[in-house]
Amino acid sequence: MESTSAQRTGQTATNRHQAPGKHRRHGAWALRRWFGDRWQLWLARRLPPGPKITLDHSRIFILPSGFGLLWLLLVLVLYLFGTNYQNNLVIGLSILLFSLFNTCIIYSYRNLAGLTLASLPPPQVYAGDTLTFPIHLSSSHSSHELYLRFGANAAHRVPGVTREKVLARVTLVHPRRGPVQPGRLTLASNYPLGLCRAWSHVDLALHHLVFAAPRSQALQLERRQDSDDKSLTQGKSTMGVNEFKGLKSYVIGESLKHVAWKQWAQGRGMLSKEFHQLQGVPLWLELGPLAPNGLEQRLSELAWQVDRLTADGQRFGLSLGQQRFGPGEGAAHRLLCQRAIALYPSDSQDSASAPGSGPGATP
């Protein structure tokens, strides 16, 4: 009994010593989050989002760089030295260096003022790949040495921007499937002498959908009709005369009955109508029963199967729990299925934000 009481007393004392440290860490985290939220609210009011933004005096921030702070310290030392020893030459040198610093502030502002940023649709990517956001840059005058980045991600360097549009590709790595909102884009420059850092946090209202990472797997197909044919020719689209598929360039020797005369009359050139027919019955991709923690793996397998069947020109349908997508083919049907797979709910997925976005994007 005495030993048990002593152990409890020791544990209580240990908990008392650990409690203040936990409270301090929690308080520091809460304080950082509070300041981060206030910073984002202020940015939202000062720099509202938009697909195209032109920088002006209300969107540009300027502060001395590390080199600039050393420069100001040198100016102060020279001025104190000159006044103490009544050396006009040293005092004049300190004033000259300080005026050079002020001139750099003006040139830093002019380097970003009038710069226009416009977002373009990003290409389709899979989870784990590098997501590239193309940004068009243009300026009413020349801008030099620009750096663009999302949060703590790698910066993209733009040597210069003139009146002609320059395409910058800012990258972001997103490890999960689902919607991506990279947040604010940081545009910074140390031009001309590195004494000042001019920057802006612009919100181009960027968003994208990352597809599930494809994982190679044997095709597991279901059919909605009885069929003894288990080959992959089931549901495959071939040349035929049953269903209209689209228009293609006319090839000499083709039947004139297939020529799209309406398009020819509109001046679109000689086009011929293309028809196709299906072999057998359409194929179906099923989510099926899942092993524990096997949802993401199965979705990755479905993503690969969708790409495989599309590349083979086969017609297929997709069943994801309560969601069902009828048989189809082609790039549009592939995009529909991949979007459904990417948006399929997952308990462990938090797709509301991307790495590098959020309150951490501070100057």
XYZ file of C-alpha atoms in Angstrom:
363
model
C 0.000 0.000 0.000
C 2.773 2.391 0.862
C 4.584 1.661 -2.422
C 1.374 2.216 -4.420
C 0.758 5.515 -2.657
C 4.325 6.601 -3.351
C 3.961 5.760 -7.052
C 0.760 7.791 -7.301
C 2.429 10.701 -5.549
C 5.363 10.520 -7.991
C 3.072 10.405 -11.033
C 1.108 13.388 -9.727
C 4.319 15.376 -9.253
C 5.489 14.425 -12.760
C 2.178 15.526 -14.286
C 2.422 18.833 -12.412
C 5.881 19.444 -13.897
C 4.750 18.506 -17.440
C 1.496 20.480 -17.367
C 3.058 23.993 -17.549
C 5.118 22.981 -20.595
C 2.060 21.631 -22.394
C 0.078 24.760 -21.594
C 2.882 26.987 -22.888
C 3.123 25.046 -26.164
C -0.638 25.126 -26.611
C -0.711 28.848 -25.861
C 2.065 29.585 -28.375
C 0.289 27.530 -31.042
C -3.014 29.305 -30.371
C -1.296 32.707 -30.539
C 0.343 31.887 -33.889
C -2.966 30.678 -35.256
C -4.717 33.839 -34.051
C -2.155 36.095 -35.738
C -2.265 33.929 -38.878
C -6.049 34.209 -39.107
C -5.918 37.983 -38.601
C -3.212 38.259 -41.268
C -5.329 36.322 -43.779
C -8.404 38.445 -43.035
C -6.404 41.627 -43.552
C -4.992 40.281 -46.833
C -8.482 39.338 -48.027
C -9.631 42.944 -47.500
C -6.485 44.573 -48.869
C -5.858 42.148 -51.763
C -9.180 40.655 -52.930
C -9.011 37.573 -55.194
C -9.453 37.667 -58.956
C -8.325 35.765 -62.078
C -6.429 38.846 -63.327
C -4.656 41.309 -61.038
C -2.591 44.422 -61.755
C -0.205 45.534 -59.013
C -0.451 49.088 -57.707
C 0.606 50.984 -54.576
C -2.036 49.251 -52.427
C -0.799 45.760 -53.367
C 2.976 46.207 -53.046
C 4.934 45.903 -49.798
C 8.565 46.969 -49.362
C 10.956 46.312 -46.482
C 14.761 46.285 -46.173
C 16.402 42.953 -46.918
C 19.079 41.441 -44.694
C 21.708 43.120 -46.818
C 19.727 46.364 -46.605
C 19.718 46.264 -42.796
C 23.495 45.855 -42.793
C 23.691 48.761 -45.227
C 21.678 50.986 -42.861
C 23.859 49.898 -39.946
C 26.943 50.891 -41.930
C 25.361 54.277 -42.703
C 24.662 54.832 -39.003
C 28.207 53.872 -37.987
C 29.724 56.174 -40.608
C 27.487 59.049 -39.564
C 28.350 58.632 -35.870
C 32.036 58.336 -36.730
C 31.905 61.485 -38.881
C 30.041 63.581 -36.320
C 32.250 62.379 -33.462
C 35.483 63.257 -35.257
C 33.945 66.185 -37.191
C 34.915 64.609 -40.505
C 32.739 66.122 -43.215
C 33.951 63.623 -45.828
C 32.681 60.645 -43.794
C 29.404 62.445 -43.045
C 28.945 63.136 -46.755
C 29.648 59.467 -47.550
C 26.993 58.321 -45.061
C 24.450 60.711 -46.569
C 25.304 59.466 -50.071
C 24.829 55.834 -49.048
C 21.516 56.647 -47.375
C 20.263 58.482 -50.468
C 21.228 55.430 -52.542
C 19.104 53.297 -50.228
C 16.125 55.641 -50.704
C 16.593 55.479 -54.468
C 16.472 51.675 -54.311
C 13.088 51.882 -52.562
C 11.688 53.882 -55.484
C 13.130 51.515 -58.091
C 11.864 48.477 -56.158
C 8.348 49.879 -56.288
C 8.570 50.803 -59.967
C 9.796 47.298 -60.755
C 6.491 45.757 -59.609
C 4.020 48.598 -60.228
C 1.893 48.011 -63.329
C 2.723 44.304 -63.476
C -0.321 42.225 -64.496
C -0.780 38.579 -63.524
C -3.399 36.352 -65.170
C -4.058 32.690 -64.424
C -4.468 29.964 -67.043
C -6.056 26.496 -66.679
C -3.457 24.043 -65.327
C -2.885 20.640 -66.957
C -4.359 17.449 -65.551
C -2.134 15.670 -63.013
C -2.268 12.692 -60.690
C -1.693 12.598 -56.946
C 1.988 12.804 -56.078
C 2.934 14.531 -59.341
C 4.120 18.105 -59.613
C 1.168 20.392 -60.235
C 2.028 23.285 -62.545
C 0.028 26.512 -62.582
C 0.723 28.620 -65.704
C 0.709 32.363 -64.989
C 0.800 35.054 -67.683
C 2.909 38.096 -66.754
C 2.832 41.404 -68.606
C 3.915 44.926 -67.752
C 3.587 48.429 -69.114
C 7.345 48.748 -68.632
C 10.258 46.409 -67.990
C 10.330 44.365 -64.783
C 13.391 42.433 -63.657
C 14.335 39.488 -61.429
C 10.946 38.255 -60.280
C 10.355 35.194 -58.098
C 6.998 33.437 -57.782
C 6.093 30.686 -55.311
C 3.264 29.148 -53.335
C 3.972 29.256 -49.606
C 7.147 27.328 -48.799
C 7.348 25.603 -52.199
C 10.179 26.124 -54.674
C 10.301 29.565 -56.297
C 10.106 30.086 -60.054
C 12.496 32.739 -61.400
C 11.458 35.107 -64.175
C 14.492 37.055 -65.484
C 12.437 39.865 -66.984
C 9.003 40.949 -68.198
C 8.319 43.393 -71.028
C 5.173 44.516 -72.825
C 4.920 41.053 -74.364
C 3.366 38.370 -72.183
C 5.712 36.011 -70.372
C 4.522 32.579 -69.272
C 5.679 31.491 -65.810
C 5.069 27.948 -64.561
C 4.780 27.886 -60.771
C 4.917 24.372 -59.320
C 3.256 22.744 -56.343
C 3.471 19.134 -55.149
C 0.184 17.730 -53.873
C 0.317 14.153 -52.487
C -3.435 13.514 -52.330
C -6.302 13.288 -54.781
C -9.132 15.772 -54.717
C -9.642 19.542 -55.020
C -6.592 21.779 -54.661
C -6.570 25.451 -53.706
C -2.922 26.536 -53.525
C -3.780 29.836 -51.881
C -1.986 33.105 -52.436
C 0.893 33.454 -54.860
C 3.918 35.316 -53.511
C 5.610 37.575 -56.057
C 8.899 39.035 -54.794
C 11.943 40.861 -56.117
C 15.192 42.265 -54.696
C 15.822 44.488 -57.710
C 17.945 46.579 -58.224
C 20.757 46.179 -55.647
C 19.232 43.739 -53.180
C 18.877 46.424 -50.498
C 15.068 46.179 -50.435
C 12.614 43.343 -50.878
C 9.398 44.242 -52.680
C 6.645 41.652 -52.709
C 2.935 41.035 -53.011
C 0.603 38.183 -51.992
C -1.886 37.933 -54.863
C -4.869 35.599 -54.919
C -5.675 34.545 -58.489
C -8.562 32.332 -57.303
C -6.658 29.243 -58.416
C -8.223 25.838 -57.994
C -7.724 22.452 -59.606
C -8.657 18.790 -59.258
C -5.918 16.200 -58.743
C -6.746 12.729 -60.042
C -6.054 9.583 -58.031
C -2.576 8.177 -58.687
C -3.005 5.299 -61.190
C -1.876 1.907 -59.985
C -1.378 -0.905 -62.472
C -3.699 -3.819 -61.786
C -5.372 -6.635 -63.691
C -8.673 -5.442 -65.113
C -11.611 -6.516 -62.954
C -14.705 -6.030 -65.074
C -18.418 -6.620 -64.612
C -21.133 -6.872 -67.268
C -24.769 -5.887 -66.962
C -25.774 -8.609 -69.394
C -24.965 -12.309 -69.626
C -21.908 -12.898 -71.738
C -19.507 -15.798 -71.951
C -16.867 -13.722 -73.719
C -14.271 -12.674 -71.133
C -11.889 -11.027 -73.607
C -11.208 -7.322 -73.694
C -12.918 -7.027 -77.095
C -16.207 -6.735 -75.207
C -17.498 -3.189 -75.508
C -14.714 -2.145 -77.878
C -15.519 0.542 -80.403
C -14.677 -0.323 -84.027
C -15.351 1.196 -87.415
C -18.975 0.714 -88.430
C -22.139 2.384 -89.648
C -24.356 2.282 -86.559
C -23.570 5.371 -84.463
C -22.185 8.757 -85.436
C -18.822 9.328 -83.724
C -17.593 12.631 -85.106
C -15.923 14.413 -87.997
C -12.489 13.785 -89.444
C -10.445 15.071 -92.353
C -11.615 13.746 -95.702
C -9.362 11.160 -97.301
C -9.336 10.823 -101.079
C -11.190 7.670 -102.050
C -13.802 7.769 -99.279
C -17.466 7.598 -100.207
C -19.021 10.971 -100.986
C -22.075 9.873 -98.968
C -20.020 10.387 -95.804
C -18.890 13.918 -96.696
C -20.145 16.595 -94.259
C -21.561 18.934 -96.898
C -23.017 21.327 -94.331
C -19.578 21.984 -92.827
C -18.096 22.270 -96.326
C -20.683 24.960 -97.188
C -19.635 26.847 -94.044
C -16.071 27.003 -95.368
C -14.610 24.492 -92.892
C -13.090 22.358 -95.636
C -13.702 18.770 -96.694
C -14.700 16.687 -93.672
C -16.165 13.207 -93.566
C -18.517 11.687 -91.015
C -17.104 8.888 -88.907
C -19.306 6.078 -87.575
C -18.598 3.266 -85.136
C -20.181 0.183 -83.667
C -19.690 -1.819 -80.471
C -18.572 -5.406 -80.115
C -20.631 -7.290 -77.552
C -21.902 -5.537 -74.420
C -20.353 -2.586 -72.537
C -17.870 -3.218 -69.739
C -18.314 -1.963 -66.161
C -15.754 -0.942 -63.568
C -16.867 -1.628 -60.006
C -15.559 -0.297 -56.701
C -16.507 -3.620 -55.120
C -15.820 -4.820 -51.566
C -12.836 -3.197 -49.889
C -10.208 -4.532 -47.532
C -9.454 -2.472 -44.391
C -7.703 0.769 -45.383
C -7.970 -0.305 -49.022
C -10.116 2.504 -50.423
C -7.284 4.636 -51.795
C -5.594 1.608 -53.340
C -8.799 0.534 -55.068
C -9.470 4.043 -56.356
C -5.931 4.165 -57.772
C -6.580 0.868 -59.551
C -9.826 2.227 -60.994
C -8.002 5.353 -62.209
C -5.501 3.168 -64.071
C -8.271 1.002 -65.547
C -10.133 4.070 -66.804
C -7.020 5.274 -68.639
C -6.341 1.787 -70.003
C -9.828 1.240 -71.407
C -9.908 4.755 -72.867
C -6.578 4.187 -74.610
C -7.914 0.894 -76.032
C -10.991 2.653 -77.399
C -13.413 0.595 -75.327
C -16.824 1.602 -74.066
C -17.290 1.180 -70.320
C -19.317 2.314 -67.337
C -18.269 3.125 -63.773
C -19.999 2.274 -60.498
C -18.821 4.002 -57.303
C -21.149 3.024 -54.503
C -24.318 5.091 -54.986
C -22.835 6.880 -58.007
C -23.262 5.280 -61.419
C -21.978 6.570 -64.739
C -23.398 4.959 -67.842
C -21.272 3.376 -70.565
C -19.305 5.816 -72.659
C -15.977 6.319 -74.367
C -13.501 8.949 -75.380
C -11.709 11.778 -73.597
C -14.887 13.372 -72.225
C -16.039 10.113 -70.609
C -12.547 9.512 -69.201
C -12.530 12.985 -67.646
C -15.979 12.396 -66.121
C -14.876 9.104 -64.539
C -11.538 10.444 -63.291
C -13.282 13.418 -61.680
C -15.733 11.101 -59.938
C -12.875 8.957 -58.616
C -10.934 12.014 -57.435
C -13.975 13.427 -55.615
C -15.026 10.155 -53.995
C -15.265 10.832 -50.230
C -12.575 9.535 -47.916
C -12.467 9.838 -44.124
C -8.697 10.282 -44.056
C -8.577 12.925 -46.778
C -8.598 16.631 -46.090
C -8.658 18.218 -49.503
C -9.720 21.657 -48.362
C -6.215 23.090 -48.684
C -2.912 22.339 -50.334
C 0.586 22.250 -48.863
C 2.022 25.713 -48.768
C -1.282 27.551 -48.474
C -2.978 29.094 -45.494
C -1.816 31.382 -42.731
C 1.805 30.444 -43.221
C 2.111 32.621 -46.302
C 3.423 35.615 -44.454
C 6.113 38.035 -45.656
